[in-house]
Short mmCIF file of C-alpha atoms and ligand atoms in Angstrom, two decimals:
data_model
loop_
_atom_site.label_atom_id
_atom_site.label_comp_id
_atom_site.label_asym_id
_atom_site.label_seq_id
_atom_site.Cartn_x
_atom_site.Cartn_y
_atom_site.Cartn_z
CA MET D 15 11.02 26.00 -6.53
CA ALA D 16 11.23 22.92 -8.49
CA LEU D 17 7.84 21.57 -8.15
CA VAL D 18 7.12 17.84 -9.29
CA ASP D 19 4.01 17.76 -10.67
CA TYR D 20 2.28 13.71 -9.92
CA THR D 21 -1.58 13.44 -10.52
CA GLY D 22 -1.67 10.09 -9.84
CA ASN D 23 -3.60 8.98 -12.87
CA GLU D 24 -0.91 7.94 -14.87
CA GLY D 25 1.78 7.72 -12.22
CA ARG D 26 3.90 9.80 -14.50
CA ILE D 27 6.20 11.85 -12.05
CA PRO D 28 7.32 10.79 -8.77
CA VAL D 29 10.33 11.92 -7.26
CA LEU D 30 13.43 9.79 -6.99
CA VAL D 31 15.64 10.97 -4.56
CA VAL D 32 19.33 10.26 -5.69
CA MET D 33 22.38 9.77 -2.81
CA ARG D 34 26.01 11.34 -3.61
CA ALA D 35 28.08 7.98 -3.93
CA GLN D 36 29.78 8.81 -0.36
CA ALA D 37 26.26 9.18 1.38
CA GLY D 38 26.30 7.46 4.63
CA PRO D 39 23.53 5.85 6.58
CA GLU D 40 22.33 8.96 8.40
CA GLU D 41 22.60 11.19 5.65
CA ILE D 42 20.24 8.39 4.25
CA ALA D 43 18.04 7.82 7.14
CA ARG D 44 17.44 11.56 7.22
CA VAL D 45 16.03 11.66 3.69
CA CYS D 46 13.79 8.47 4.76
CA LYS D 47 12.58 10.51 7.76
CA LYS D 48 11.79 13.45 5.52
CA ILE D 49 9.63 11.68 3.03
CA GLU D 50 7.78 9.84 6.04
CA SER D 51 7.17 13.41 7.48
CA LEU D 52 5.27 14.43 4.34
CA GLY D 53 3.18 11.50 4.78
CA PHE D 54 4.80 9.35 1.56
CA ARG D 55 6.61 6.03 2.14
CA PRO D 56 10.37 5.92 1.02
CA HIS D 57 12.24 2.71 -0.93
CA ILE D 58 15.95 2.52 -0.33
CA MET D 59 17.56 1.33 -3.54
CA PRO D 60 21.12 0.68 -2.68
CA GLY D 61 23.34 0.46 -5.80
CA ALA D 62 26.89 -0.49 -7.22
CA GLU D 63 27.36 3.30 -8.14
CA ARG D 64 24.96 5.62 -5.48
CA THR D 65 21.84 4.73 -3.71
CA ALA D 66 18.49 5.81 -5.06
CA ILE D 67 15.32 6.49 -2.77
CA GLY D 68 11.98 6.06 -4.12
CA ILE D 69 9.19 7.62 -2.89
CA THR D 70 5.80 6.01 -3.18
CA GLY D 71 2.05 7.04 -1.57
CA ASN D 72 2.05 10.76 -2.95
CA HIS D 73 -0.94 12.05 -4.57
CA GLY D 74 -0.08 15.56 -5.17
CA PRO D 75 3.02 17.00 -5.87
CA VAL D 76 5.97 16.68 -4.45
CA ASP D 77 8.35 19.59 -3.76
CA ALA D 78 12.15 18.47 -5.20
CA ALA D 79 13.51 21.15 -3.41
CA GLU D 80 12.76 19.52 0.12
CA PHE D 81 15.37 17.07 -0.58
CA GLU D 82 18.05 18.35 -2.61
CA ASP D 83 18.78 20.80 0.24
CA LEU D 84 19.55 17.69 2.50
CA PRO D 85 22.87 16.47 3.10
CA GLY D 86 24.33 14.00 0.66
CA VAL D 87 21.53 14.53 -1.70
CA THR D 88 22.60 14.67 -5.44
CA GLU D 89 19.65 15.73 -6.83
CA ALA D 90 15.76 14.79 -6.77
CA ILE D 91 14.39 13.39 -10.43
CA PRO D 92 11.43 12.79 -11.85
CA VAL D 93 10.81 9.11 -13.24
CA SER D 94 9.48 9.46 -16.34
CA LYS D 95 7.89 5.69 -16.57
CA PRO D 96 4.76 4.92 -14.94
CA TYR D 97 6.53 2.13 -12.77
CA LYS D 98 9.24 3.55 -10.52
CA LEU D 99 10.32 0.57 -8.36
CA VAL D 100 10.87 -1.87 -11.00
CA SER D 101 12.39 0.76 -13.43
CA ARG D 102 16.02 0.91 -13.87
CA GLU D 103 15.96 4.29 -13.62
CA VAL D 104 15.38 4.02 -9.60
CA LYS D 105 17.93 1.40 -9.67
CA PRO D 106 20.47 0.85 -12.91
CA ASP D 107 21.91 -2.33 -11.33
CA ASN D 108 20.61 -5.84 -11.52
CA THR D 109 18.77 -7.34 -9.21
CA VAL D 110 19.55 -10.87 -8.06
CA VAL D 111 16.92 -12.82 -5.81
CA MET D 112 18.38 -14.78 -3.24
CA VAL D 113 15.45 -18.21 -3.23
CA GLY D 114 15.99 -21.08 -0.76
CA GLY D 115 19.75 -19.74 -1.09
CA PHE D 116 20.15 -19.84 -4.78
CA PRO D 117 20.77 -17.13 -6.72
CA VAL D 118 18.13 -15.73 -9.47
CA GLY D 119 19.58 -12.83 -11.75
CA GLY D 120 23.28 -13.44 -11.10
CA ARG D 121 26.08 -14.45 -13.62
CA GLU D 122 24.70 -18.20 -13.86
CA MET D 123 21.48 -19.32 -15.13
CA THR D 124 19.23 -20.55 -12.74
CA LEU D 125 17.21 -23.92 -13.16
CA CYS D 126 13.45 -24.75 -11.71
CA GLY D 127 11.82 -27.94 -12.14
CA GLY D 128 9.30 -30.36 -11.38
CA PRO D 129 5.92 -31.40 -11.75
CA CYS D 130 2.87 -29.20 -12.71
CA SER D 131 1.42 -30.17 -9.64
CA VAL D 132 2.01 -32.25 -6.69
CA GLU D 133 0.46 -35.54 -6.65
CA SER D 134 2.02 -37.98 -4.42
CA ARG D 135 5.21 -38.54 -2.08
CA GLU D 136 6.59 -40.25 -4.57
CA GLN D 137 6.13 -38.61 -7.31
CA ILE D 138 7.32 -35.31 -5.45
CA LEU D 139 10.19 -36.92 -4.73
CA ALA D 140 11.30 -38.96 -7.91
CA SER D 141 10.63 -35.03 -9.66
CA ALA D 142 12.94 -33.59 -6.75
CA TRP D 143 15.72 -35.86 -7.29
CA ALA D 144 14.98 -35.71 -11.21
CA VAL D 145 15.68 -32.29 -11.03
CA LYS D 146 19.26 -32.20 -8.57
CA ASP D 147 20.55 -34.94 -10.68
CA ALA D 148 20.39 -32.72 -13.74
CA GLY D 149 21.79 -30.03 -11.62
CA GLY D 150 18.77 -27.59 -11.15
CA GLN D 151 18.27 -25.34 -7.88
CA LEU D 152 14.63 -24.84 -7.87
CA LEU D 153 11.89 -27.78 -6.98
CA ARG D 154 8.63 -26.38 -8.33
CA GLY D 155 5.13 -28.19 -8.06
CA GLY D 156 1.58 -26.80 -7.47
CA ALA D 157 -0.24 -27.80 -4.12
CA TYR D 158 -2.90 -24.97 -5.29
CA LYS D 159 -3.73 -24.98 -9.01
CA PRO D 160 -5.75 -22.54 -10.68
CA ARG D 161 -8.28 -24.72 -12.99
CA THR D 162 -10.39 -24.11 -15.83
CA SER D 163 -12.59 -26.73 -14.31
CA PRO D 164 -14.16 -26.82 -10.80
CA TYR D 165 -14.32 -29.94 -11.46
CA ALA D 166 -10.54 -30.64 -12.41
CA PHE D 167 -7.96 -31.45 -9.57
CA GLN D 168 -7.55 -28.59 -7.45
CA GLY D 169 -4.05 -30.04 -5.68
CA LEU D 170 -3.27 -31.35 -2.44
CA GLN D 171 -3.49 -28.10 -0.88
CA GLU D 172 -1.50 -27.93 2.43
CA GLU D 173 -0.94 -31.68 2.37
CA GLY D 174 1.24 -31.13 -0.90
CA LEU D 175 3.50 -28.11 0.66
CA LYS D 176 4.26 -30.46 3.42
CA LEU D 177 5.51 -32.80 0.55
CA LEU D 178 7.66 -29.93 -1.24
CA ALA D 179 9.12 -28.98 2.48
CA GLU D 180 9.86 -33.39 2.88
CA ALA D 181 11.54 -32.88 -1.02
CA ARG D 182 13.81 -29.46 0.34
CA ALA D 183 15.13 -31.54 3.19
CA GLU D 184 15.99 -34.68 1.10
CA THR D 185 17.24 -32.84 -1.52
CA GLY D 186 18.28 -29.40 -0.80
CA LEU D 187 16.38 -27.48 -3.61
CA GLY D 188 14.76 -24.62 -3.19
CA ILE D 189 11.08 -24.62 -3.58
CA VAL D 190 8.62 -22.60 -5.93
CA THR D 191 4.50 -22.75 -5.59
CA GLU D 192 1.64 -21.38 -6.46
CA ALA D 193 -0.27 -19.31 -3.95
CA ILE D 194 -3.46 -18.76 -5.79
CA ASP D 195 -5.57 -16.56 -3.42
CA VAL D 196 -5.11 -14.13 -0.14
CA GLU D 197 -6.89 -16.78 2.02
CA THR D 198 -4.12 -19.66 2.04
CA PHE D 199 -0.92 -17.31 0.97
CA ASP D 200 0.47 -17.72 4.51
CA LEU D 201 0.30 -21.41 4.25
CA VAL D 202 2.31 -21.02 1.25
CA GLU D 203 4.47 -18.64 2.61
CA GLU D 204 5.02 -20.76 5.35
CA TYR D 205 6.25 -24.06 3.29
CA ALA D 206 8.10 -22.16 0.28
CA ASP D 207 11.14 -20.72 -0.61
CA CYS D 208 9.04 -18.25 -3.13
CA ALA D 209 5.70 -17.58 -4.05
CA GLN D 210 4.65 -17.75 -7.49
CA ILE D 211 1.33 -15.72 -8.78
CA GLY D 212 0.03 -17.66 -12.00
CA ALA D 213 -0.24 -16.08 -15.12
CA ARG D 214 -4.55 -15.99 -13.83
CA ASN D 215 -3.83 -13.77 -11.16
CA MET D 216 -1.15 -11.14 -12.53
CA GLN D 217 -3.86 -8.68 -12.23
CA ASN D 218 -5.01 -9.60 -8.90
CA PHE D 219 -4.17 -6.89 -6.87
CA SER D 220 -5.13 -7.57 -3.63
CA LEU D 221 -3.30 -10.92 -3.81
CA LEU D 222 0.05 -8.60 -5.25
CA ARG D 223 -0.53 -6.71 -2.29
CA ARG D 224 -0.35 -9.68 0.39
CA ALA D 225 2.83 -10.74 -1.86
CA GLY D 226 4.12 -7.56 -1.63
CA ARG D 227 3.95 -7.76 2.18
CA SER D 228 5.54 -11.39 2.11
CA ARG D 229 9.48 -11.76 3.35
CA LYS D 230 9.87 -14.67 0.69
CA PRO D 231 10.69 -13.50 -2.65
CA VAL D 232 8.03 -13.86 -5.72
CA LEU D 233 7.97 -15.38 -9.05
CA LEU D 234 5.38 -13.44 -11.03
CA LYS D 235 4.19 -14.93 -14.17
CA ARG D 236 2.70 -12.76 -17.11
CA GLY D 237 -0.83 -12.37 -17.52
CA MET D 238 -1.92 -14.80 -20.37
CA SER D 239 -2.83 -11.63 -22.81
CA SER D 240 -1.05 -8.99 -20.61
CA THR D 241 1.41 -6.28 -22.17
CA LEU D 242 4.69 -5.20 -21.07
CA ASP D 243 3.73 -2.32 -19.29
CA GLU D 244 1.01 -4.26 -17.39
CA PHE D 245 3.44 -7.04 -16.37
CA LEU D 246 5.98 -4.38 -14.98
CA MET D 247 3.11 -2.32 -13.18
CA ALA D 248 2.03 -5.59 -11.72
CA ALA D 249 5.41 -6.21 -10.07
CA GLU D 250 5.02 -2.73 -8.89
CA TYR D 251 2.47 -3.66 -6.73
CA ILE D 252 4.49 -5.87 -4.66
CA LEU D 253 7.11 -3.61 -4.58
CA SER D 254 5.27 -1.13 -3.16
CA GLU D 255 4.53 -2.68 -0.64
CA GLY D 256 8.03 -3.51 0.40
CA ASN D 257 9.09 -6.68 -1.29
CA TYR D 258 11.73 -6.09 -3.58
CA GLN D 259 12.74 -9.80 -4.41
CA VAL D 260 10.56 -10.31 -7.31
CA ILE D 261 11.35 -12.28 -10.00
CA LEU D 262 9.74 -12.01 -13.36
CA CYS D 263 8.59 -14.99 -15.83
CA GLU D 264 7.90 -14.70 -19.42
CA ARG D 265 5.11 -18.22 -20.00
CA GLY D 266 3.66 -17.50 -23.29
CA VAL D 267 0.57 -15.31 -24.05
CA ARG D 268 -2.48 -16.36 -26.42
CA THR D 269 -2.42 -15.32 -29.69
CA PHE D 270 -4.00 -16.74 -33.03
CA ALA D 271 -1.32 -19.53 -33.60
CA ASP D 272 -2.99 -22.54 -33.00
CA HIS D 273 -0.07 -24.87 -33.15
CA SER D 274 1.25 -24.03 -29.90
CA ARG D 275 -0.91 -24.05 -26.38
CA ASN D 276 0.83 -19.90 -26.47
CA THR D 277 3.05 -18.06 -28.14
CA LEU D 278 6.55 -18.03 -26.18
CA ASP D 279 7.25 -14.14 -26.37
CA LEU D 280 10.96 -14.26 -25.80
CA SER D 281 11.13 -10.80 -26.67
CA ILE D 282 10.21 -9.87 -23.95
CA VAL D 283 13.23 -11.00 -22.10
CA PRO D 284 15.27 -7.86 -23.46
CA ALA D 285 12.18 -5.50 -23.40
CA VAL D 286 11.82 -5.89 -19.70
CA GLN D 287 15.69 -6.22 -18.87
CA LYS D 288 16.02 -2.80 -20.65
CA LEU D 289 13.76 -0.96 -18.49
CA SER D 290 13.71 -3.24 -15.45
CA HIS D 291 16.34 -3.80 -12.78
CA LEU D 292 14.16 -7.34 -11.87
CA PRO D 293 15.39 -10.70 -12.89
CA ILE D 294 12.71 -12.48 -15.85
CA ILE D 295 12.90 -15.96 -16.30
CA VAL D 296 11.02 -18.24 -19.26
CA ASP D 297 8.77 -21.51 -18.68
CA PRO D 298 9.06 -23.28 -22.19
CA SER D 299 6.41 -25.65 -21.17
CA HIS D 300 3.33 -23.48 -20.38
CA GLY D 301 4.93 -20.93 -23.11
CA THR D 302 4.74 -24.23 -26.12
CA GLY D 303 2.19 -26.63 -24.35
CA LYS D 304 4.00 -29.30 -25.97
CA ARG D 305 7.07 -31.58 -24.47
CA ASP D 306 8.80 -31.62 -28.37
CA ARG D 307 8.84 -27.86 -28.20
CA VAL D 308 9.91 -27.40 -24.88
CA HIS D 309 13.56 -27.94 -25.17
CA PRO D 310 14.22 -25.45 -28.24
CA MET D 311 12.45 -23.13 -26.62
CA ALA D 312 14.44 -23.30 -23.72
CA LEU D 313 17.77 -23.51 -25.47
CA ALA D 314 15.90 -20.17 -27.17
CA ALA D 315 15.32 -18.39 -24.13
CA VAL D 316 18.47 -18.84 -22.59
CA ALA D 317 20.43 -17.89 -25.73
CA ALA D 318 18.15 -14.38 -25.49
CA GLY D 319 19.31 -13.99 -21.81
CA ALA D 320 16.93 -15.07 -19.99
CA SER D 321 18.57 -15.37 -15.72
CA GLY D 322 16.57 -19.23 -15.62
CA LEU D 323 14.23 -21.26 -16.66
CA ILE D 324 11.21 -23.13 -15.13
CA VAL D 325 10.43 -26.33 -16.60
CA GLU D 326 8.02 -28.96 -16.15
CA VAL D 327 9.46 -32.35 -15.48
CA HIS D 328 7.41 -35.44 -14.26
CA PRO D 329 8.46 -39.26 -13.42
CA ASN D 330 5.80 -40.28 -15.78
CA PRO D 331 4.21 -37.87 -17.12
CA GLU D 332 1.56 -40.23 -19.32
CA LYS D 333 0.33 -40.75 -15.65
CA ALA D 334 0.41 -37.05 -14.42
CA LEU D 335 -3.05 -35.63 -12.89
CA THR D 336 -2.08 -31.82 -14.94
CA ASP D 337 0.22 -30.97 -18.03
CA GLY D 338 1.41 -34.53 -18.70
CA TYR D 339 1.59 -33.51 -22.73
CA GLN D 340 4.29 -30.63 -21.83
CA SER D 341 6.36 -32.08 -19.05
CA LEU D 342 9.50 -33.78 -19.80
CA TYR D 343 10.76 -37.02 -18.69
CA PRO D 344 13.49 -36.97 -16.34
CA ASP D 345 16.05 -37.70 -19.35
CA GLN D 346 14.89 -35.26 -21.60
CA PHE D 347 14.97 -32.48 -18.68
CA ARG D 348 19.03 -33.68 -17.53
CA GLU D 349 19.79 -33.14 -21.85
CA LEU D 350 17.54 -29.70 -21.67
CA ALA D 351 19.52 -28.39 -18.47
CA ASP D 352 22.88 -29.82 -19.91
CA GLU D 353 22.56 -27.77 -23.25
CA CYS D 354 21.26 -24.95 -21.62
CA ARG D 355 24.01 -24.86 -19.00
CA ALA D 356 26.20 -24.95 -22.41
CA ILE D 357 24.62 -22.03 -23.99
CA SER D 358 24.58 -19.82 -20.71
CA ASP D 359 28.31 -20.81 -19.78
CA LEU D 360 29.20 -19.65 -23.15
CA LEU D 361 27.70 -16.60 -23.48
CA ALA D 362 28.88 -16.01 -19.55
CA ARG D 363 32.93 -16.33 -20.69
CA ARG D 364 32.34 -14.23 -23.72
CA ARG D 365 31.26 -11.30 -22.14
CA GLU D 366 33.92 -11.83 -19.47
CA ASN D 367 36.30 -11.59 -22.31
CA LYS D 368 37.63 -15.05 -22.31
CA SER D 369 37.57 -17.44 -25.04
CA PRO D 370 35.12 -19.71 -25.10
CA VAL D 371 36.58 -23.91 -25.28
CA TYR D 372 35.78 -24.89 -28.52
CA VAL D 373 35.13 -28.52 -29.22
CA ASN D 374 36.16 -29.90 -32.43
C1 PEP S 402 1.75 -23.69 -13.80
O1 PEP S 402 3.25 -22.95 -13.25
O2 PEP S 402 1.52 -24.35 -13.55
C2 PEP S 402 0.58 -23.07 -13.76
C3 PEP S 402 -0.25 -23.12 -13.57
O3 PEP S 402 1.49 -21.45 -14.59
P1 PEP S 402 0.51 -20.39 -15.38
O4 PEP S 402 -0.02 -19.53 -14.53
O5 PEP S 402 1.92 -19.91 -16.04
O6 PEP S 402 -0.55 -20.70 -16.08
MN1 MN S 403 1.74 -26.53 -15.64
#
C-alpha cells in the first residue's frame, strides 16, 4: 500500500492527483468526490497538458492507492515543497489573473499606476487619466492606509472607494486598492477589481483567509523582511481557501542599505517563477522610496521578467498626503511606461523567435 506520510508540520507530503490528458469531467468529478468523502478539500488545477487535483486539509497520511485505482488517474504523487497549490509541481503552466478585464501574467506586461492614497475627486481622476494616457491598464490608490503613525492620514475609506469606482467608470481602468483588515474587506471587495494585501499584512493570516474566500483577485505584497518561502506560504493561505487568482508583488525588503527606503530584491522574480505558477509584478516605488530611482528599477524589473509594474504617480507629488517623494509626475510615468513596454515587447518578440526591429 503506497502510504503518503503527511505530518502537517512541515506540510511536506500532500498528495497531488494527476489526471490523464484525456480524462473527462466525470472522471475529474469522481476524484473530487473521493477526496471530499475522505474529509479533505480538492483543488482542480487545469493545465495545458493535463489537469491535476491538489488535496488540502489532510492532517494524517493519505493513501495514494485510493486514487490511483480510479479511472482517468495517472498517478497520485507527493509534492516536495511545503506549499502545494502555488507550486509549479501542481500546475506547470503560468497562471494568468484577470483584473477588471485585463490579464496579469500573459504575454504583455501589465502596468498599474496611481497615487499612494486617494485624496480627492480631482486628484484621483487626474491620476487615472495620467495612467490611461500612458497606456496603463490598472489604477492603484489606497482608501485605507496602513500608517506607521496613528495620527497620520488614514485614507478616505469608503469615500475613497467610491472615488475609485468613479475613476473606473470614466477611464475603464481596473481598480487595485488595499484591504487592511477583515472588518473592511467586504467594502473593498465590493468596489475594487483587485484587493491588495500590503507588506505589513503579508502574514495576517485571518486577512489572508478572508481574501481566499473572495471572488476578487488578490495582489499580495511581499512582507518587509520575508523570505521566499514565507511569501509563497502566505499566497498558499489564499489559494487554500479556494481563491486561485493571486498576483505576487516584490516591493523591496529592509536591509542595512540606507541609500534607499527598501532594497528592491529583483532576484526574487526568477526565483518565484521557478517555483510557482503565479504571476509576479514589481513595485519600484516602495522598492526604492525615491522618485529618481523608480524609472531605472522599473526597467530592470521588466528585463528580469516581471509580469508587470505597480508604480505611484500623482498629479502634484509635492502636495501628496502620502509617499509624494517617491511618486512620479505624470510625464515621468509616461516615459517609464514607454520604455518598459519597449523592453517587454523586445523580449516577447525575441522569445517568439522573431527578429526584433532595431532602429539606428
Ligand atoms: C502601498 O502600496 O501604498 C503600500 C502601503 O505598499 P506596501 O504595503 O508595499 O508598503
Ligand atoms: Mn505608498
